[in-house]
Coordinates of C-alpha atoms in Angstrom, one line a residue:
X293 CA 1.1 16.1 -18.7
X294 CA 3.0 16.7 -15.4
X295 CA 2.3 19.7 -13.2
X296 CA 5.1 22.3 -12.9
X297 CA 5.9 23.3 -9.4
X298 CA 5.7 27.0 -8.4
X299 CA 9.4 27.2 -7.9
X300 CA 10.1 25.7 -11.3
X301 CA 7.7 28.2 -12.9
X302 CA 9.6 31.0 -11.0
X303 CA 12.8 29.8 -12.5
X304 CA 11.4 29.8 -16.0
X305 CA 10.0 33.3 -15.5
X306 CA 13.4 34.5 -14.4
X307 CA 15.1 33.0 -17.5
X308 CA 12.5 34.8 -19.7
X309 CA 13.1 38.1 -18.0
X310 CA 16.8 37.9 -18.2
X311 CA 16.5 37.0 -21.9
X312 CA 14.7 40.3 -22.4
X313 CA 17.7 42.0 -20.7
X314 CA 15.5 43.3 -17.9
X315 CA 14.6 42.3 -14.4
X316 CA 11.0 41.6 -13.6
X317 CA 11.4 43.4 -10.2
X318 CA 13.8 46.2 -11.3
X319 CA 13.7 49.3 -13.7
X320 CA 14.9 48.6 -17.2
X321 CA 18.0 50.7 -16.8
X322 CA 19.3 48.7 -13.8
X323 CA 22.3 46.7 -15.0
X324 CA 23.7 45.6 -11.7
X325 CA 22.9 41.9 -12.2
X326 CA 25.6 40.1 -14.2
X327 CA 24.9 36.9 -16.2
X328 CA 26.7 34.8 -13.5
X329 CA 24.4 36.2 -10.9
X330 CA 21.4 35.5 -13.0
X331 CA 22.5 31.9 -13.3
X332 CA 22.9 31.7 -9.6
X333 CA 19.4 33.1 -9.1
X334 CA 17.9 30.4 -11.4
X335 CA 19.6 27.7 -9.3
X336 CA 18.3 29.2 -6.1
X337 CA 14.8 29.6 -7.4
X338 CA 14.5 26.1 -8.6
X339 CA 16.1 24.4 -5.6
X340 CA 13.7 22.6 -3.3
X341 CA 13.9 23.1 0.4
X342 CA 12.2 21.6 3.4
X343 CA 9.3 23.4 5.0
X344 CA 10.2 24.6 8.6
X345 CA 7.8 22.3 10.4
X346 CA 9.4 19.2 8.8
X347 CA 12.9 19.6 10.3
X348 CA 12.2 17.0 13.0
X349 CA 10.4 14.5 10.9
X350 CA 13.1 13.2 8.6
X351 CA 14.0 10.3 10.8
X352 CA 10.6 8.5 10.9
X353 CA 11.9 5.6 8.8
X354 CA 14.1 2.9 10.4
X355 CA 16.7 1.6 7.9
X356 CA 16.7 -2.1 7.2
X357 CA 18.9 -4.1 4.9
X358 CA 17.0 -6.6 2.7
X359 CA 19.4 -9.5 2.5
X360 CA 18.9 -13.2 2.3
X361 CA 20.8 -16.5 2.1
X362 CA 20.8 -17.3 -1.7
X363 CA 23.6 -19.9 -1.5
X364 CA 21.2 -22.7 -2.1
X365 CA 20.1 -21.2 -5.4
X366 CA 21.6 -22.4 -8.6
X367 CA 23.6 -20.1 -10.9
X368 CA 20.6 -19.8 -13.2
X369 CA 18.3 -18.8 -10.3
X370 CA 20.8 -16.2 -9.1
X371 CA 21.0 -14.8 -12.6
X372 CA 17.2 -14.7 -12.7
X373 CA 17.0 -12.7 -9.4
X374 CA 19.3 -10.1 -11.0
X375 CA 17.1 -9.9 -14.1
X376 CA 13.9 -9.6 -12.0
X377 CA 15.4 -6.8 -9.9
X378 CA 16.4 -5.0 -13.2
X379 CA 12.8 -5.4 -14.4
X380 CA 11.5 -4.1 -11.1
X381 CA 13.4 -0.8 -11.7
X382 CA 11.0 -0.2 -14.6
X383 CA 8.0 -0.6 -12.3
X384 CA 9.6 1.9 -10.0
X385 CA 10.0 4.5 -12.8
X386 CA 6.5 4.0 -14.0
X387 CA 5.1 4.5 -10.5
X388 CA 7.0 7.8 -10.2
X389 CA 5.2 8.9 -13.4
X390 CA 1.8 7.8 -12.1
X391 CA 2.2 9.2 -8.6
X392 CA 4.1 12.4 -9.2
X393 CA 4.8 13.0 -12.9
X394 CA 8.1 14.8 -12.7
X395 CA 11.2 13.0 -13.8
X396 CA 12.7 11.4 -10.6
X397 CA 16.4 12.3 -11.4
X398 CA 15.5 15.9 -12.3
X399 CA 13.3 16.3 -9.2
X400 CA 15.8 14.8 -6.7
X401 CA 18.7 16.9 -8.3
X402 CA 16.9 20.0 -7.1
X403 CA 17.3 19.0 -3.5
X404 CA 20.8 19.6 -2.0
X405 CA 20.2 18.3 1.6
X406 CA 20.9 14.5 1.6
X407 CA 18.4 13.8 4.4
X408 CA 15.7 15.8 2.6
X409 CA 16.5 14.1 -0.7
X410 CA 16.2 10.6 1.0
X411 CA 12.9 11.6 2.5
X412 CA 11.6 12.7 -0.9
X413 CA 12.9 9.5 -2.5
X414 CA 11.1 7.3 0.1
X415 CA 7.8 9.3 -0.5
X416 CA 8.1 9.3 -4.3
X417 CA 7.6 13.0 -4.5
X418 CA 7.1 16.1 -2.3
X419 CA 4.2 14.7 -0.2
X420 CA 4.5 12.9 3.1
X421 CA 2.6 9.7 2.6
X422 CA 2.5 9.0 6.4
X423 CA 1.1 12.5 7.2
X424 CA -2.0 12.8 5.0
X425 CA 0.1 13.6 1.9
X426 CA 1.1 16.9 3.4
X427 CA 3.6 19.0 1.3
X428 CA 7.1 19.0 2.9
X429 CA 9.0 20.9 0.2
X430 CA 8.5 24.7 -0.1
X431 CA 6.7 25.9 -3.2
X432 CA 5.3 22.5 -4.3
X433 CA 1.6 22.1 -4.9
X434 CA -0.8 19.9 -2.9
X435 CA -1.1 16.3 -4.2
X436 CA -4.0 15.6 -6.5
X437 CA -6.4 13.0 -5.2
X438 CA -6.2 11.3 -8.6
X439 CA -2.4 11.5 -8.7
X440 CA -1.4 11.6 -12.4
X441 CA -4.1 9.2 -13.5
X442 CA -6.4 12.0 -14.5
X443 CA -6.0 15.6 -15.9
X444 CA -5.1 18.1 -13.3
X445 CA -8.1 20.3 -14.3
X446 CA -10.6 17.5 -14.3
X447 CA -13.4 17.6 -11.7
X448 CA -15.3 14.6 -10.3
X449 CA -18.5 16.0 -11.8
X450 CA -16.9 16.3 -15.3
X451 CA -15.7 12.7 -15.0
X452 CA -19.1 11.4 -13.8
X453 CA -20.9 13.2 -16.6
X454 CA -18.6 12.0 -19.3
X455 CA -19.0 8.9 -21.4
X456 CA -15.9 7.2 -22.9
X457 CA -14.5 3.8 -23.3
X458 CA -12.8 2.2 -20.2
X459 CA -14.0 5.0 -18.0
X460 CA -13.6 3.0 -14.8
X461 CA -10.8 0.7 -16.1
X462 CA -7.9 -0.5 -14.1
X463 CA -5.2 -0.2 -16.8
X464 CA -5.6 3.2 -18.5
X465 CA -4.6 6.9 -18.0
X466 CA -7.4 9.4 -18.5
X467 CA -6.4 12.3 -20.7
X468 CA -8.0 15.0 -22.9
X469 CA -8.2 14.5 -26.7
X470 CA -7.7 17.2 -29.3
X471 CA -11.2 18.4 -28.6
X472 CA -10.6 18.7 -24.9
X473 CA -12.8 15.7 -24.1
X474 CA -11.8 13.0 -21.6
X475 CA -10.5 9.8 -23.1
X476 CA -8.7 6.7 -21.7
X477 CA -5.3 5.6 -23.0
X478 CA -4.4 2.0 -22.3
X479 CA -1.2 1.6 -20.2
X480 CA 0.2 -0.6 -23.0
X481 CA 0.1 2.5 -25.3
X482 CA 0.8 5.3 -22.8
X483 CA 3.8 3.5 -21.4
X484 CA 4.6 1.5 -24.5
X485 CA 8.4 1.9 -24.5
X486 CA 8.9 1.0 -20.8
X487 CA 6.5 -1.9 -20.9
X488 CA 8.2 -3.4 -23.9
X489 CA 11.5 -3.3 -22.1
X490 CA 9.8 -4.9 -19.0
X491 CA 8.3 -7.7 -21.1
X492 CA 11.7 -8.5 -22.6
X493 CA 13.2 -8.8 -19.2
X494 CA 10.4 -11.1 -17.9
X495 CA 10.9 -13.3 -20.9
X496 CA 14.6 -13.4 -20.3
X497 CA 13.9 -14.4 -16.7
X498 CA 11.6 -17.2 -17.9
X499 CA 14.5 -18.7 -19.9
X500 CA 16.5 -19.0 -16.6
X501 CA 13.6 -20.3 -14.5
X502 CA 13.9 -24.0 -13.5
X503 CA 10.3 -24.2 -12.4
X504 CA 8.0 -24.6 -15.5
X505 CA 4.9 -23.0 -13.8
X506 CA 7.0 -20.0 -12.9
X507 CA 8.4 -19.7 -16.4
X508 CA 4.8 -19.9 -17.8
X509 CA 3.7 -17.1 -15.4
X510 CA 6.6 -14.9 -16.4
X511 CA 5.8 -15.3 -20.1
X512 CA 2.1 -14.7 -19.6
X513 CA 2.8 -11.6 -17.4
X514 CA 5.1 -10.3 -20.2
X515 CA 2.3 -10.6 -22.7
X516 CA -0.2 -8.9 -20.3
X517 CA 2.1 -5.9 -20.1
X518 CA 1.7 -5.4 -23.8
X519 CA -2.1 -6.2 -24.0
X520 CA -3.5 -4.9 -20.7
X521 CA -5.2 -8.3 -20.3
X522 CA -3.9 -9.7 -17.0
X523 CA -6.4 -12.4 -16.2
X524 CA -4.6 -15.3 -17.9
X525 CA -1.4 -14.5 -16.0
X526 CA -3.4 -14.2 -12.7
X527 CA -4.7 -17.7 -13.3
X528 CA -1.2 -18.9 -14.0
X529 CA 0.1 -17.2 -10.8
X530 CA -2.6 -19.0 -8.8
X531 CA -1.4 -22.4 -10.2
X532 CA 2.2 -21.9 -9.0
X533 CA 3.0 -24.1 -6.0
X534 CA 6.6 -25.3 -6.1
X535 CA 8.7 -22.3 -7.2
X536 CA 11.3 -21.1 -4.6
X537 CA 11.5 -17.6 -6.2
X538 CA 8.4 -15.4 -6.4
X539 CA 7.5 -12.3 -8.3
X540 CA 4.6 -10.0 -7.9
X541 CA 4.7 -7.6 -10.8
X542 CA 2.7 -5.0 -12.8
X543 CA -0.2 -2.6 -12.2
X544 CA -2.0 -4.1 -9.2
X545 CA -3.3 -2.0 -6.3
X546 CA -5.7 1.0 -6.7
X547 CA -4.9 2.9 -3.4
X548 CA -2.9 5.6 -5.2
X549 CA -6.1 6.7 -7.0
X550 CA -7.8 8.4 -4.1
X551 CA -10.3 10.2 -6.4
X552 CA -12.2 7.1 -7.6
X553 CA -10.1 4.0 -6.6
X554 CA -10.2 2.8 -10.2
X555 CA -6.7 3.0 -11.6
X556 CA -4.0 0.4 -10.7
X557 CA -0.4 1.5 -9.9
X558 CA 2.8 -0.2 -11.0
X559 CA 4.8 -2.2 -8.4
X560 CA 7.0 -5.2 -7.9
X561 CA 8.1 -7.6 -5.2
X562 CA 10.9 -10.1 -5.6
X563 CA 10.7 -12.8 -2.9
X564 CA 12.2 -16.1 -1.7
X565 CA 9.9 -18.7 -0.2
X566 CA 10.5 -19.8 3.4
X567 CA 9.7 -23.5 3.0
X568 CA 9.7 -24.3 6.7
X569 CA 7.3 -21.5 7.7
X570 CA 5.1 -22.1 4.6
X571 CA 4.6 -25.7 5.7
X572 CA 3.2 -24.5 9.1
X573 CA 0.7 -22.2 7.3
X574 CA -0.6 -24.5 4.7
X575 CA -3.6 -25.9 6.7
X576 CA -5.4 -22.6 7.3
X577 CA -6.7 -21.7 3.8
X578 CA -8.8 -24.8 3.6
X579 CA -11.1 -23.5 6.4
X580 CA -12.3 -20.5 4.4
X581 CA -15.6 -22.0 3.2
X582 CA -16.5 -23.1 6.8
X583 CA -15.6 -19.7 8.2
X584 CA -17.6 -17.9 5.5
X585 CA -20.7 -19.8 6.6
X586 CA -20.1 -18.6 10.2
X587 CA -19.8 -14.9 9.5
X588 CA -21.8 -12.7 11.9
X589 CA -24.1 -11.3 9.2
X590 CA -27.3 -12.3 7.4
X591 CA -27.2 -15.3 5.2
X592 CA -27.5 -13.4 1.9
X593 CA -24.2 -11.6 2.6
X594 CA -22.2 -14.8 2.8
X595 CA -23.6 -16.7 -0.2
X596 CA -20.7 -16.0 -2.4
X597 CA -18.4 -18.9 -1.5
X598 CA -14.7 -18.2 -1.6
X599 CA -12.3 -20.6 -3.4
X600 CA -11.0 -23.3 -1.0
X601 CA -7.8 -24.2 -2.9
X602 CA -6.0 -20.9 -2.1
X603 CA -2.5 -21.3 -0.6
X604 CA -0.7 -19.5 2.2
X605 CA 3.0 -19.1 2.3
X606 CA 5.8 -17.2 4.1
X607 CA 8.6 -15.4 2.2
X608 CA 11.6 -13.3 2.7
X609 CA 11.3 -10.3 0.5
X610 CA 14.5 -9.1 -1.2
X611 CA 13.3 -6.2 -3.4
X612 CA 10.4 -3.7 -3.4
X613 CA 9.6 -1.3 -6.2
X614 CA 7.0 1.2 -7.2
X615 CA 3.8 1.5 -5.2
X616 CA 4.9 -1.3 -2.8
X617 CA 8.0 0.8 -1.8
X618 CA 6.3 4.2 -1.5
X619 CA 6.1 5.4 2.1
X620 CA 5.0 2.5 4.4
X621 CA 6.2 -0.9 3.5
X622 CA 3.8 -3.8 2.9
X623 CA 4.3 -6.9 5.1
X624 CA 1.7 -9.2 3.6
X625 CA 0.1 -9.6 0.2
X626 CA -3.3 -11.0 -0.9
X627 CA -3.7 -11.4 -4.6
X628 CA -5.0 -11.4 -7.3
X629 CA -7.6 -8.6 -7.0
X630 CA -9.6 -9.9 -10.0
X631 CA -13.0 -10.8 -8.4
X632 CA -13.7 -13.5 -11.0
X633 CA -10.4 -15.2 -10.3
X634 CA -11.0 -14.9 -6.6
X635 CA -14.4 -16.7 -6.9
X636 CA -13.0 -19.5 -9.1
X637 CA -9.6 -20.0 -7.6
X638 CA -9.5 -18.0 -4.3
X639 CA -6.4 -16.0 -3.6
X640 CA -2.8 -16.5 -2.6
X641 CA -1.5 -15.0 0.6
X642 CA 2.1 -14.1 0.9
X643 CA 3.5 -13.3 4.4
X644 CA 6.7 -11.2 4.2
X645 CA 8.4 -12.6 7.3
X646 CA 11.6 -10.6 7.4
X647 CA 9.9 -7.3 6.8
X648 CA 7.3 -8.2 9.5
X649 CA 10.1 -9.1 12.0
X650 CA 11.8 -5.8 11.4
X651 CA 8.6 -3.9 12.1
X652 CA 7.8 -5.9 15.2
X653 CA 11.2 -5.5 16.8
X654 CA 11.8 -1.9 16.0
X655 CA 8.3 -0.4 16.1
X656 CA 5.6 -2.5 17.7
X657 CA 7.5 -3.6 20.8
X658 CA 8.6 0.0 21.6
X659 CA 5.1 1.3 21.0
X660 CA 3.7 -1.3 23.5
X661 CA 6.0 0.0 26.2
X662 CA 4.7 3.5 25.7
X663 CA 0.9 2.8 25.4
X664 CA -0.1 -0.7 26.6
X665 CA -0.7 -1.3 30.3
X666 CA 2.3 -3.2 31.9
X667 CA 0.3 -6.2 32.9
X668 CA -0.8 -6.9 29.3
X669 CA 2.6 -6.4 27.6
X670 CA 3.4 -10.0 28.0
X671 CA 0.8 -10.7 25.4
X672 CA 2.6 -8.7 22.7
X673 CA 4.2 -11.6 20.7
X674 CA 5.7 -12.0 17.2
X675 CA 3.5 -15.2 16.7
X676 CA 0.4 -13.1 17.3
X677 CA 1.6 -10.2 15.2
X678 CA 2.4 -12.7 12.4
X679 CA -0.9 -14.4 12.7
X680 CA -3.0 -11.2 12.8
X681 CA -1.2 -10.0 9.7
X682 CA -1.6 -13.4 8.0
X683 CA -5.3 -13.7 8.8
X684 CA -5.9 -10.1 7.6
X685 CA -4.8 -11.3 4.2
X686 CA -6.7 -14.6 4.4
X687 CA -9.8 -12.6 5.4
X688 CA -9.8 -10.7 2.1
X689 CA -11.1 -13.9 0.6
X690 CA -14.2 -13.9 3.0
X691 CA -17.3 -11.8 2.6
X692 CA -18.7 -10.5 -0.7
X693 CA -17.2 -9.5 -4.0
X694 CA -20.3 -8.3 -5.9
X695 CA -23.2 -6.1 -4.9
X696 CA -26.3 -8.2 -4.1
X697 CA -28.7 -8.6 -7.1
X698 CA -26.3 -6.7 -9.3
X699 CA -23.5 -7.3 -11.8
X700 CA -21.5 -4.5 -10.2
X701 CA -18.5 -5.3 -8.1
X702 CA -18.1 -3.9 -4.6
X703 CA -15.1 -1.9 -5.8
X704 CA -17.1 -0.2 -8.6
X705 CA -20.0 0.6 -6.3
X706 CA -18.0 2.1 -3.4
X707 CA -15.5 3.9 -5.6
X708 CA -12.8 5.8 -3.7
X709 CA -14.1 4.3 -0.4
X710 CA -13.8 0.7 -1.6
X711 CA -10.2 0.2 -0.6
X712 CA -10.6 1.6 2.9
X713 CA -13.6 -0.5 3.7
X714 CA -12.0 -3.6 2.2
X715 CA -8.9 -3.1 4.4
X716 CA -11.2 -2.6 7.4
X717 CA -13.1 -5.8 6.5
X718 CA -9.8 -7.8 6.3
X719 CA -8.6 -6.5 9.7
X720 CA -11.8 -7.3 11.6
X721 CA -12.5 -10.6 9.9
X722 CA -8.9 -11.6 10.5
X723 CA -9.6 -11.3 14.2
X724 CA -12.9 -13.2 13.7
X725 CA -10.9 -16.1 12.1
X726 CA -8.5 -16.1 15.1
X727 CA -11.4 -16.4 17.4
X728 CA -12.9 -19.3 15.5
X729 CA -9.7 -21.3 14.8
X730 CA -8.5 -21.0 18.4
X731 CA -11.9 -22.2 19.7
X732 CA -11.6 -25.2 17.3
X733 CA -8.1 -26.0 18.4
X734 CA -6.7 -25.4 14.9
X735 CA -4.5 -22.6 16.1
X736 CA -2.5 -24.1 18.9
X737 CA -0.1 -21.3 19.7
X738 CA -0.8 -18.7 22.4
X739 CA -4.1 -17.5 23.9
X740 CA -6.8 -15.2 22.6
X741 CA -5.5 -12.3 24.7
X742 CA -2.2 -12.5 22.8
X743 CA -4.0 -11.8 19.6
X744 CA -6.3 -9.1 20.9
X745 CA -3.6 -7.1 22.8
X746 CA -1.1 -7.4 19.9
X747 CA -3.8 -6.3 17.5
X748 CA -4.5 -3.2 19.8
X749 CA -0.8 -2.3 19.7
X750 CA -0.9 -2.8 16.0
X751 CA -3.6 -0.2 15.6
X752 CA -1.3 2.4 17.2
X753 CA 1.5 1.3 14.8
X754 CA -0.6 1.5 11.7
X755 CA -2.6 4.6 12.5
X756 CA 0.7 6.6 12.5
X757 CA 0.6 6.1 8.7
X758 CA -2.0 8.9 8.7
X759 CA -5.7 8.9 8.0
X760 CA -5.4 9.7 4.3
X761 CA -4.6 6.2 3.0
X762 CA -7.0 3.3 2.8
X763 CA -5.2 1.5 5.6
X764 CA -5.1 4.6 7.7
X765 CA -8.9 5.3 7.3
X766 CA -9.6 1.6 8.1
X767 CA -7.5 1.8 11.3
X768 CA -9.3 5.0 12.5
X769 CA -12.8 3.5 11.8
X770 CA -11.8 0.5 13.8
X771 CA -10.3 2.5 16.7
X772 CA -13.3 4.8 17.0
X773 CA -15.7 1.9 16.6
X774 CA -13.9 -0.1 19.3
X775 CA -13.9 2.9 21.6
X776 CA -17.7 3.2 21.3
X777 CA -18.0 -0.5 22.2
X778 CA -15.6 -0.1 25.1
X779 CA -13.3 -2.8 23.6
X780 CA -10.5 -0.9 25.4
X781 CA -10.1 1.7 28.1
X782 CA -7.6 4.5 28.5
X783 CA -6.3 4.8 32.0
X784 CA -5.5 8.2 33.6
X785 CA -1.8 7.4 33.3
X786 CA -2.2 7.2 29.5
X787 CA -2.0 3.4 29.1
X788 CA -4.5 1.4 27.2
X789 CA -6.1 -1.8 28.4
X790 CA -8.1 -4.3 26.3
X791 CA -11.4 -5.6 27.6
X792 CA -11.7 -9.1 26.3
X793 CA -15.5 -9.5 26.5
X794 CA -16.3 -6.1 24.9
X795 CA -13.6 -6.7 22.2
X796 CA -15.4 -9.8 21.0
X797 CA -18.7 -8.0 20.9
X798 CA -17.1 -5.1 18.9
X799 CA -15.6 -7.5 16.4
X800 CA -18.9 -9.1 15.6
X801 CA -20.7 -5.7 15.4
X802 CA -18.1 -4.1 13.1
X803 CA -17.9 -7.2 10.9
X804 CA -21.7 -7.0 10.4
X805 CA -21.6 -3.3 9.6
X806 CA -18.8 -3.6 7.0
X807 CA -20.2 -6.8 5.3
X808 CA -23.7 -5.2 5.0
X809 CA -22.3 -2.0 3.5
X810 CA -20.3 -3.9 1.0
X811 CA -23.1 -6.3 0.0
X812 CA -25.6 -3.4 -0.4
X813 CA -23.0 -1.3 -2.4
X814 CA -24.0 1.5 -0.1
X815 CA -21.7 4.4 -1.2
X816 CA -23.4 7.0 1.0
X817 CA -23.4 4.8 4.0
X818 CA -19.7 4.1 3.6
X819 CA -19.0 7.8 3.0
X820 CA -20.8 8.6 6.3
X821 CA -18.8 6.0 8.2
X822 CA -15.5 7.3 6.8
X823 CA -16.5 10.9 7.6
X824 CA -17.6 10.2 11.2
X825 CA -15.0 7.6 12.2
X826 CA -12.1 7.7 9.8
X827 CA -10.5 10.6 11.6
X828 CA -7.8 10.9 14.3
X829 CA -9.3 12.6 17.4
X830 CA -7.4 15.0 19.7
X831 CA -6.7 12.5 22.6
X832 CA -5.4 9.8 20.3
X833 CA -3.2 12.4 18.5
X834 CA -1.7 13.4 21.8
X835 CA -0.8 9.8 22.5
X836 CA 0.7 9.3 19.1
X837 CA 2.8 12.5 19.7
X838 CA 4.2 10.6 22.7
X839 CA 5.5 8.0 20.4
X840 CA 7.2 10.7 18.3
X841 CA 8.7 12.3 21.4
X842 CA 10.1 8.8 22.3
X843 CA 11.9 8.7 18.8
X844 CA 10.0 5.5 17.9
X845 CA 10.1 5.2 14.1
X846 CA 6.9 5.2 12.1
X847 CA 8.0 2.7 9.5
X848 CA 11.0 1.1 7.8
X849 CA 13.0 1.9 4.7
X850 CA 15.1 -0.6 2.8
X851 CA 18.7 -0.8 1.6
X852 CA 18.2 -3.3 -1.2
X853 CA 19.4 -4.3 -4.7
X854 CA 21.7 -6.5 -6.7
X855 CA 24.8 -5.4 -4.8
X856 CA 23.2 -5.8 -1.4
X857 CA 22.5 -9.4 -2.3
X858 CA 25.9 -10.0 -3.6
X859 CA 24.6 -10.8 -7.1
X860 CA 26.5 -10.0 -10.3

């Protein structure tokens, strides 16, 4: 059940009082308030307004139109795009219910200021996702760590001490039964009506698909929505190689569950493959087994060999929905998350080139002019930004998926810290891959300094998302770790300079630390690392404030949809 905001409760109380022909704050014989004034008071009480400190933060998102050339697509393929976008709207609605609970239309209707309404729409509720989920609407409660996945009155201790089916499952909502005990309700039951509609749309899209492997995936994904068994469709997704249109769809990432990191949130991406760029990238995934063997960690932590048949492709994204569209926008995808599928098939890495270019041009380059020493700014390049992002996703396939000498996955062992550590692993091992592939001559664009300096500027970009998210914590751990190893220095004039030799040492040291924590399933060790290094310190915050003062956007927001693409 959703939580009622304080302002909404106040409105209800006012209605009750007026129904009893008395005011809650006035004597019974005071009849000065007419029915019309009572109605006016109800509207005023329920209206949501911006907290004073947020008046200068509404412009942190740079607007970007998600358009693409679809003239080469057949009539059937263009019709299919429209159907997939329609299906994506259902994922969007379901994520609102998982993240916030209150009906989107009703919630937004209580905000009269268009700029504030847009900010709430981007954040999928009254909490600023790029500022530690801080409340920005007066009268709204703090965000629950477990979002709407768990009862609002449930404690971690109660959950840990309870024993019920699918307790740590990906695809269920935890609720109380008639006896008040915790129980898990499968998504397919809890969201039955919406998921049936979504499945119908995916099956309709399958009839329009001209690529058989894509049609097979759509049908299997439709079935998964109704059964909560996604593995078969994950395998089918891994087997797709030639489809020009791509869909990532369903309950996928667990970042929204900050209480335990167990429950998956609904999302969707509709994409078009960039064949020319994909051809350039195809060679890298085959080096995963070799790179796994060279990881800077003890042998036992690299014994779980990743699949070597994973592919790597570039896409233009044309629609985001649900979790993927909330707050900061993803620029690369590495899926599936199923550890068994990863070990047998590897993963697929999708680089969202148009979204990446928008962030590079409008955010990363302006940041570098504010914080990177002038003599190193020449090393800020889109190729390096693209590669660092790409190898971050590839690096998710490296390392370890299951705790050593255990049947427990790393995700299960590290609970709410699993996502932050996994993102940190991918970042640091992505740089490790760049080191190795440049040395082997496999990467033949740019020099190592391009990748290191662009990566450093990228930390400043990403850490502005806040330290509450998995990515934000990973960024801060890395920044503070690098600072200890003197991988960079901050000059008196406020500019940062990368030290190439110390950067290489820091990369190896942090890689070893993270891989060891994951392999040992060391929950307490990770909790200590996050507590000590997953924070934004005063000096860095002052430098980030300089970016705000320079009106550099924090992230991008999309104008997107069927009409934007010119579809019918």
